[in-house]
PDB file of C-alpha atoms in Angstrom:
ATOM      1  CA  UNK R1097     167.245  81.000  16.134  1.00 72.00           C
ATOM      2  CA  UNK R1098     163.574  80.196  16.115  1.00 81.00           C
ATOM      3  CA  UNK R1099     161.253  78.068  18.227  1.00 88.00           C
ATOM      4  CA  UNK R1100     157.609  77.174  18.565  1.00 93.00           C
ATOM      5  CA  UNK R1101     155.568  76.397  21.666  1.00 96.00           C
ATOM      6  CA  UNK R1102     152.198  74.715  21.420  1.00 97.00           C
ATOM      7  CA  UNK R1103     150.199  74.984  24.622  1.00 94.00           C
ATOM      8  CA  UNK R1104     148.404  71.754  25.441  1.00 93.00           C
ATOM      9  CA  UNK R1105     149.513  68.415  24.063  1.00 94.00           C
ATOM     10  CA  UNK R1106     145.885  67.244  24.047  1.00 96.00           C
ATOM     11  CA  UNK R1107     142.693  69.273  23.569  1.00 97.00           C
ATOM     12  CA  UNK R1108     139.151  67.884  23.696  1.00 97.00           C
ATOM     13  CA  UNK R1109     136.092  69.697  22.368  1.00 97.00           C
ATOM     14  CA  UNK R1110     132.487  68.732  21.795  1.00 97.00           C
ATOM     15  CA  UNK R1111     131.179  68.422  18.275  1.00 97.00           C
ATOM     16  CA  UNK R1112     129.939  71.856  17.188  1.00 97.00           C
ATOM     17  CA  UNK R1113     132.053  73.728  19.740  1.00 98.00           C
ATOM     18  CA  UNK R1114     134.815  76.237  19.038  1.00 98.00           C
ATOM     19  CA  UNK R1115     138.265  74.822  18.340  1.00 98.00           C
ATOM     20  CA  UNK R1116     141.225  76.867  19.639  1.00 98.00           C
ATOM     21  CA  UNK R1117     144.755  75.511  19.343  1.00 98.00           C
ATOM     22  CA  UNK R1118     147.485  77.757  20.684  1.00 98.00           C
ATOM     23  CA  UNK R1119     150.877  78.480  19.133  1.00 97.00           C
ATOM     24  CA  UNK R1120     153.532  80.956  20.243  1.00 96.00           C
ATOM     25  CA  UNK R1121     156.751  81.493  18.354  1.00 93.00           C
ATOM     26  CA  UNK R1122     160.080  83.166  18.726  1.00 87.00           C
ATOM     27  CA  UNK R1123     162.119  84.248  15.760  1.00 77.00           C
ATOM     28  CA  UNK R1124     165.009  86.641  15.260  1.00 71.00           C
ATOM     29  CA  UNK R1125     163.794  87.513  11.766  1.00 71.00           C
ATOM     30  CA  UNK R1126     160.302  88.119  10.332  1.00 72.00           C
ATOM     31  CA  UNK R1127     158.757  84.669  10.311  1.00 81.00           C
ATOM     32  CA  UNK R1128     156.681  82.584   8.011  1.00 87.00           C
ATOM     33  CA  UNK R1129     154.234  80.502  10.074  1.00 91.00           C
ATOM     34  CA  UNK R1130     152.404  77.323   9.206  1.00 93.00           C
ATOM     35  CA  UNK R1131     149.786  74.997  10.605  1.00 97.00           C
ATOM     36  CA  UNK R1132     149.846  71.378   9.469  1.00 97.00           C
ATOM     37  CA  UNK R1133     147.414  68.538  10.273  1.00 97.00           C
ATOM     38  CA  UNK R1134     148.321  64.877  10.591  1.00 96.00           C
ATOM     39  CA  UNK R1135     145.853  62.011  10.598  1.00 93.00           C
ATOM     40  CA  UNK R1136     146.975  58.704  12.167  1.00 89.00           C
ATOM     41  CA  UNK R1137     149.837  56.999  10.313  1.00 85.00           C
ATOM     42  CA  UNK R1138     149.837  59.602   7.557  1.00 90.00           C
ATOM     43  CA  UNK R1139     152.036  62.458   6.443  1.00 92.00           C
ATOM     44  CA  UNK R1140     151.441  66.123   7.195  1.00 94.00           C
ATOM     45  CA  UNK R1141     148.960  68.213   5.224  1.00 95.00           C
ATOM     46  CA  UNK R1142     149.201  71.992   5.066  1.00 94.00           C
ATOM     47  CA  UNK R1143     146.193  73.742   6.650  1.00 96.00           C
ATOM     48  CA  UNK R1144     147.299  77.342   6.207  1.00 95.00           C
ATOM     49  CA  UNK R1145     150.311  79.635   6.198  1.00 91.00           C
ATOM     50  CA  UNK R1146     151.200  83.213   7.117  1.00 90.00           C
ATOM     51  CA  UNK R1147     153.632  85.011   4.838  1.00 82.00           C
ATOM     52  CA  UNK R1148     153.023  88.649   5.885  1.00 77.00           C
ATOM     53  CA  UNK R1149     150.355  89.361   3.257  1.00 74.00           C
ATOM     54  CA  UNK R1150     147.485  89.470   5.792  1.00 84.00           C
ATOM     55  CA  UNK R1151     147.347  88.857   9.538  1.00 88.00           C
ATOM     56  CA  UNK R1152     144.155  86.774   9.370  1.00 94.00           C
ATOM     57  CA  UNK R1153     144.772  83.681   7.312  1.00 94.00           C
ATOM     58  CA  UNK R1154     142.068  81.341   6.104  1.00 95.00           C
ATOM     59  CA  UNK R1155     142.866  77.723   5.402  1.00 94.00           C
ATOM     60  CA  UNK R1156     141.229  74.514   4.365  1.00 94.00           C
ATOM     61  CA  UNK R1157     138.397  72.732   6.180  1.00 94.00           C
ATOM     62  CA  UNK R1158     137.113  75.966   7.781  1.00 96.00           C
ATOM     63  CA  UNK R1159     140.234  76.678   9.843  1.00 97.00           C
ATOM     64  CA  UNK R1160     141.799  80.099  10.238  1.00 97.00           C
ATOM     65  CA  UNK R1161     144.635  81.643  12.213  1.00 97.00           C
ATOM     66  CA  UNK R1162     145.549  85.164  13.229  1.00 94.00           C
ATOM     67  CA  UNK R1163     149.115  86.439  13.367  1.00 93.00           C
ATOM     68  CA  UNK R1164     149.625  88.741  16.355  1.00 92.00           C
ATOM     69  CA  UNK R1165     153.113  90.173  16.383  1.00 89.00           C
ATOM     70  CA  UNK R1166     152.693  91.888  19.770  1.00 90.00           C
ATOM     71  CA  UNK R1167     151.796  88.553  21.356  1.00 92.00           C
ATOM     72  CA  UNK R1168     154.119  86.439  19.130  1.00 92.00           C
ATOM     73  CA  UNK R1169     151.148  84.158  18.583  1.00 94.00           C
ATOM     74  CA  UNK R1170     149.537  82.317  15.696  1.00 95.00           C
ATOM     75  CA  UNK R1171     146.565  80.498  17.213  1.00 97.00           C
ATOM     76  CA  UNK R1172     144.415  78.185  15.087  1.00 98.00           C
ATOM     77  CA  UNK R1173     140.621  78.376  15.317  1.00 98.00           C
ATOM     78  CA  UNK R1174     137.522  76.823  13.814  1.00 98.00           C
ATOM     79  CA  UNK R1175     134.040  77.998  14.824  1.00 97.00           C
ATOM     80  CA  UNK R1176     132.408  74.573  14.917  1.00 97.00           C
ATOM     81  CA  UNK R1177     134.249  71.291  15.413  1.00 97.00           C
ATOM     82  CA  UNK R1178     133.440  68.268  13.292  1.00 97.00           C
ATOM     83  CA  UNK R1179     134.245  64.654  14.078  1.00 96.00           C
ATOM     84  CA  UNK R1180     136.556  64.581  11.046  1.00 95.00           C
ATOM     85  CA  UNK R1181     138.730  67.294  12.676  1.00 97.00           C
ATOM     86  CA  UNK R1182     140.118  64.769  15.168  1.00 97.00           C
ATOM     87  CA  UNK R1183     143.837  64.653  14.353  1.00 97.00           C
ATOM     88  CA  UNK R1184     147.181  66.017  15.488  1.00 96.00           C
ATOM     89  CA  UNK R1185     148.006  69.606  14.633  1.00 97.00           C
ATOM     90  CA  UNK R1186     151.483  71.074  14.291  1.00 97.00           C
ATOM     91  CA  UNK R1187     152.519  74.711  14.274  1.00 96.00           C
ATOM     92  CA  UNK R1188     155.796  75.491  12.497  1.00 93.00           C
ATOM     93  CA  UNK R1189     157.987  78.514  11.858  1.00 90.00           C
ATOM     94  CA  UNK R1190     160.618  79.337   9.280  1.00 83.00           C
ATOM     95  CA  UNK R1191     162.674  82.508   9.264  1.00 73.00           C
ATOM     96  CA  UNK R1192     162.778  84.486   6.018  1.00 65.00           C
ATOM     97  CA  UNK R1193     165.759  83.296   3.984  1.00 65.00           C
ATOM     98  CA  UNK R1194     166.079  80.078   6.008  1.00 69.00           C
ATOM     99  CA  UNK R1195     165.522  76.512   4.850  1.00 72.00           C
ATOM    100  CA  UNK R1196     164.893  75.031   8.258  1.00 79.00           C
ATOM    101  CA  UNK R1197     161.291  74.572   9.360  1.00 86.00           C
ATOM    102  CA  UNK R1198     161.005  74.323  13.153  1.00 89.00           C
ATOM    103  CA  UNK R1199     157.996  72.436  14.499  1.00 93.00           C
ATOM    104  CA  UNK R1200     156.132  72.554  17.768  1.00 95.00           C
ATOM    105  CA  UNK R1201     155.547  69.291  19.607  1.00 95.00           C
ATOM    106  CA  UNK R1202     151.974  69.040  18.349  1.00 96.00           C
ATOM    107  CA  UNK R1203     148.472  69.158  19.827  1.00 97.00           C
ATOM    108  CA  UNK R1204     146.188  66.162  19.537  1.00 96.00           C
ATOM    109  CA  UNK R1205     142.578  67.247  19.030  1.00 97.00           C
ATOM    110  CA  UNK R1206     139.774  64.945  20.139  1.00 97.00           C
ATOM    111  CA  UNK R1207     136.149  65.686  19.165  1.00 97.00           C
ATOM    112  CA  UNK R1208     133.479  64.323  21.463  1.00 97.00           C
ATOM    113  CA  UNK R1209     130.115  63.466  19.915  1.00 94.00           C
TER     114      UNK R1209
ATOM    115  CA  UNK Q 118     149.152  63.579  -9.974  1.00 64.00           C
ATOM    116  CA  UNK Q 119     152.231  65.257  -8.548  1.00 71.00           C
ATOM    117  CA  UNK Q 120     153.389  64.276  -5.129  1.00 92.00           C
ATOM    118  CA  UNK Q 121     155.865  62.563  -2.847  1.00 95.00           C
ATOM    119  CA  UNK Q 122     156.054  58.825  -2.435  1.00 96.00           C
ATOM    120  CA  UNK Q 123     157.795  56.981   0.374  1.00 97.00           C
ATOM    121  CA  UNK Q 124     158.489  53.292   0.549  1.00 95.00           C
ATOM    122  CA  UNK Q 125     158.087  50.970   2.237  1.00 95.00           C
ATOM    123  CA  UNK Q 126     155.193  51.915   4.505  1.00 94.00           C
ATOM    124  CA  UNK Q 127     156.591  49.671   7.256  1.00 95.00           C
ATOM    125  CA  UNK Q 128     160.209  48.561   7.639  1.00 94.00           C
ATOM    126  CA  UNK Q 129     161.758  46.169  10.116  1.00 92.00           C
ATOM    127  CA  UNK Q 130     165.402  46.373  11.098  1.00 89.00           C
ATOM    128  CA  UNK Q 131     167.476  43.707  12.748  1.00 89.00           C
ATOM    129  CA  UNK Q 132     170.246  44.516  15.212  1.00 84.00           C
ATOM    130  CA  UNK Q 133     173.380  45.786  13.436  1.00 86.00           C
ATOM    131  CA  UNK Q 134     171.651  46.137  10.079  1.00 91.00           C
ATOM    132  CA  UNK Q 135     171.604  49.162   7.793  1.00 94.00           C
ATOM    133  CA  UNK Q 136     168.269  49.937   6.148  1.00 95.00           C
ATOM    134  CA  UNK Q 137     167.358  52.426   3.434  1.00 96.00           C
ATOM    135  CA  UNK Q 138     164.133  54.421   3.205  1.00 97.00           C
ATOM    136  CA  UNK Q 139     163.072  55.629  -0.210  1.00 98.00           C
ATOM    137  CA  UNK Q 140     161.695  59.086  -1.044  1.00 98.00           C
ATOM    138  CA  UNK Q 141     160.741  60.164  -4.556  1.00 97.00           C
ATOM    139  CA  UNK Q 142     159.036  63.368  -5.715  1.00 96.00           C
ATOM    140  CA  UNK Q 143     157.690  64.484  -9.088  1.00 95.00           C
ATOM    141  CA  UNK Q 144     156.946  68.070  -8.071  1.00 92.00           C
ATOM    142  CA  UNK Q 145     160.155  69.364  -9.676  1.00 91.00           C
ATOM    143  CA  UNK Q 146     161.223  70.714  -6.293  1.00 91.00           C
ATOM    144  CA  UNK Q 147     164.871  71.529  -5.704  1.00 90.00           C
ATOM    145  CA  UNK Q 148     164.920  71.003  -1.929  1.00 90.00           C
ATOM    146  CA  UNK Q 149     164.202  67.795  -0.042  1.00 93.00           C
ATOM    147  CA  UNK Q 150     164.146  66.999   3.666  1.00 94.00           C
ATOM    148  CA  UNK Q 151     164.055  64.068   6.080  1.00 97.00           C
ATOM    149  CA  UNK Q 152     162.348  64.320   9.457  1.00 96.00           C
ATOM    150  CA  UNK Q 153     162.017  61.926  12.342  1.00 97.00           C
ATOM    151  CA  UNK Q 154     158.808  61.908  14.385  1.00 95.00           C
ATOM    152  CA  UNK Q 155     158.552  60.440  17.873  1.00 93.00           C
ATOM    153  CA  UNK Q 156     155.380  60.589  20.005  1.00 87.00           C
ATOM    154  CA  UNK Q 157     155.116  63.928  21.804  1.00 85.00           C
ATOM    155  CA  UNK Q 158     158.313  65.230  20.190  1.00 86.00           C
ATOM    156  CA  UNK Q 159     157.071  66.896  17.060  1.00 89.00           C
ATOM    157  CA  UNK Q 160     159.257  66.592  13.955  1.00 93.00           C
ATOM    158  CA  UNK Q 161     163.019  66.855  14.064  1.00 93.00           C
ATOM    159  CA  UNK Q 162     165.172  67.509  11.000  1.00 93.00           C
ATOM    160  CA  UNK Q 163     167.683  64.789  10.112  1.00 96.00           C
ATOM    161  CA  UNK Q 164     169.137  65.975   6.770  1.00 96.00           C
ATOM    162  CA  UNK Q 165     168.194  68.341   4.006  1.00 93.00           C
ATOM    163  CA  UNK Q 166     169.337  68.947   0.454  1.00 93.00           C
ATOM    164  CA  UNK Q 167     168.911  72.163  -1.499  1.00 89.00           C
ATOM    165  CA  UNK Q 168     170.301  70.908  -4.811  1.00 90.00           C
ATOM    166  CA  UNK Q 169     171.543  67.717  -6.409  1.00 94.00           C
ATOM    167  CA  UNK Q 170     174.841  66.375  -5.032  1.00 95.00           C
ATOM    168  CA  UNK Q 171     174.659  68.607  -1.974  1.00 94.00           C
ATOM    169  CA  UNK Q 172     173.144  68.036   1.466  1.00 95.00           C
ATOM    170  CA  UNK Q 173     173.476  69.339   5.027  1.00 93.00           C
ATOM    171  CA  UNK Q 174     173.037  67.845   8.460  1.00 95.00           C
ATOM    172  CA  UNK Q 175     169.998  68.776  10.471  1.00 92.00           C
ATOM    173  CA  UNK Q 176     169.567  68.642  14.223  1.00 91.00           C
ATOM    174  CA  UNK Q 177     169.796  64.852  14.645  1.00 95.00           C
ATOM    175  CA  UNK Q 178     171.997  63.538  11.806  1.00 96.00           C
ATOM    176  CA  UNK Q 179     174.071  61.098  13.881  1.00 96.00           C
ATOM    177  CA  UNK Q 180     173.486  57.501  12.796  1.00 96.00           C
ATOM    178  CA  UNK Q 181     171.942  58.487   9.458  1.00 97.00           C
ATOM    179  CA  UNK Q 182     173.269  59.066   5.949  1.00 97.00           C
ATOM    180  CA  UNK Q 183     171.756  60.390   2.715  1.00 98.00           C
ATOM    181  CA  UNK Q 184     172.552  60.852  -0.952  1.00 97.00           C
ATOM    182  CA  UNK Q 185     171.130  63.166  -3.596  1.00 97.00           C
ATOM    183  CA  UNK Q 186     172.208  61.890  -7.008  1.00 97.00           C
ATOM    184  CA  UNK Q 187     168.974  62.837  -8.743  1.00 96.00           C
ATOM    185  CA  UNK Q 188     166.625  65.765  -8.252  1.00 96.00           C
ATOM    186  CA  UNK Q 189     163.669  63.416  -7.764  1.00 97.00           C
ATOM    187  CA  UNK Q 190     165.205  61.117  -5.168  1.00 98.00           C
ATOM    188  CA  UNK Q 191     166.569  61.532  -1.625  1.00 98.00           C
ATOM    189  CA  UNK Q 192     167.075  58.151   0.078  1.00 98.00           C
ATOM    190  CA  UNK Q 193     167.824  57.937   3.794  1.00 98.00           C
ATOM    191  CA  UNK Q 194     169.965  55.168   5.272  1.00 97.00           C
ATOM    192  CA  UNK Q 195     169.560  54.329   8.932  1.00 96.00           C
ATOM    193  CA  UNK Q 196     172.886  52.849   9.950  1.00 94.00           C
ATOM    194  CA  UNK Q 197     173.733  50.429  12.740  1.00 90.00           C
ATOM    195  CA  UNK Q 198     175.186  53.417  14.615  1.00 89.00           C
ATOM    196  CA  UNK Q 199     171.646  54.709  15.221  1.00 89.00           C
ATOM    197  CA  UNK Q 200     170.854  52.984  18.512  1.00 87.00           C
ATOM    198  CA  UNK Q 201     167.227  54.026  18.766  1.00 91.00           C
ATOM    199  CA  UNK Q 202     165.850  53.963  15.225  1.00 93.00           C
ATOM    200  CA  UNK Q 203     162.222  53.125  16.015  1.00 94.00           C
ATOM    201  CA  UNK Q 204     160.220  56.122  14.762  1.00 95.00           C
ATOM    202  CA  UNK Q 205     158.036  57.474  11.984  1.00 96.00           C
ATOM    203  CA  UNK Q 206     160.128  58.980   9.172  1.00 97.00           C
ATOM    204  CA  UNK Q 207     158.767  61.725   6.951  1.00 96.00           C
ATOM    205  CA  UNK Q 208     160.202  63.064   3.726  1.00 97.00           C
ATOM    206  CA  UNK Q 209     159.311  66.516   2.406  1.00 95.00           C
ATOM    207  CA  UNK Q 210     160.160  68.752  -0.541  1.00 93.00           C
ATOM    208  CA  UNK Q 211     159.899  72.438  -1.392  1.00 90.00           C
ATOM    209  CA  UNK Q 212     160.849  75.060  -3.949  1.00 83.00           C
ATOM    210  CA  UNK Q 213     163.198  77.483  -2.178  1.00 67.00           C
ATOM    211  CA  UNK Q 214     163.238  80.986  -3.509  1.00 61.00           C
ATOM    212  CA  UNK Q 215     159.583  81.080  -4.434  1.00 54.00           C
ATOM    213  CA  UNK Q 216     157.454  83.595  -2.537  1.00 44.00           C
ATOM    214  CA  UNK Q 217     155.204  81.044  -0.882  1.00 49.00           C
ATOM    215  CA  UNK Q 218     157.773  78.669   0.587  1.00 68.00           C
ATOM    216  CA  UNK Q 219     155.934  75.514   1.678  1.00 83.00           C
ATOM    217  CA  UNK Q 220     157.129  72.032   2.459  1.00 89.00           C
ATOM    218  CA  UNK Q 221     155.020  69.176   1.119  1.00 91.00           C
ATOM    219  CA  UNK Q 222     155.157  65.851   2.914  1.00 94.00           C
ATOM    220  CA  UNK Q 223     155.070  62.221   1.887  1.00 96.00           C
ATOM    221  CA  UNK Q 224     152.967  59.571   3.683  1.00 95.00           C
ATOM    222  CA  UNK Q 225     155.815  58.379   5.894  1.00 95.00           C
ATOM    223  CA  UNK Q 226     157.662  55.152   6.707  1.00 96.00           C
ATOM    224  CA  UNK Q 227     157.392  53.505  10.107  1.00 95.00           C
ATOM    225  CA  UNK Q 228     160.628  51.816  11.149  1.00 95.00           C
ATOM    226  CA  UNK Q 229     160.523  49.113  13.783  1.00 92.00           C
ATOM    227  CA  UNK Q 230     163.360  47.161  15.361  1.00 87.00           C
ATOM    228  CA  UNK Q 231     163.125  43.373  15.632  1.00 82.00           C
TER     229      UNK Q 231
END
């Protein structure tokens, strides 16, 4: 069984400030981990994914995430927020050999000018 | 361009009516998925299909049905048995077995009840 917890359903940051979106997972097998972004009334777009090749993963739009096994975390960061980053972000986990992607409940990011 | 298309963008259902949501992909992916999204709930898996003519129930399959007659297509029917169908429905596809397993999503269909 696997699950994902995203801390904070809504996060607000000022433009130019650090973005930190938190994700903790539980998985009985070595996991693959994903971050997706969703803009209003649109589908999900893949930001980045962890597949055990490297613990620090770089994605699109300047985002990155670090896999920390000891903390069962996969937090998403971006050094400087841009207005276009305002969206909802979903962390997801899939166990190796599984077809079922399990999503967190999402974190809505607001960027204040 | 390869991708996933969903239609219609908005769909209205009357009481007691069955409605069908379309999902088509030209990515040559074997697996396809249907998710339901409600505000603050994340995405929940309704059905998935790994190959043509085969599909499995997800976490919330009650009140829904699917078919997979072609590799490219995975339509979802919301039946009258689904008492709370208002939601945003997302279709996805992937290539199981490849090293970098990733699900790609369509633009979604918003279903509203009249």
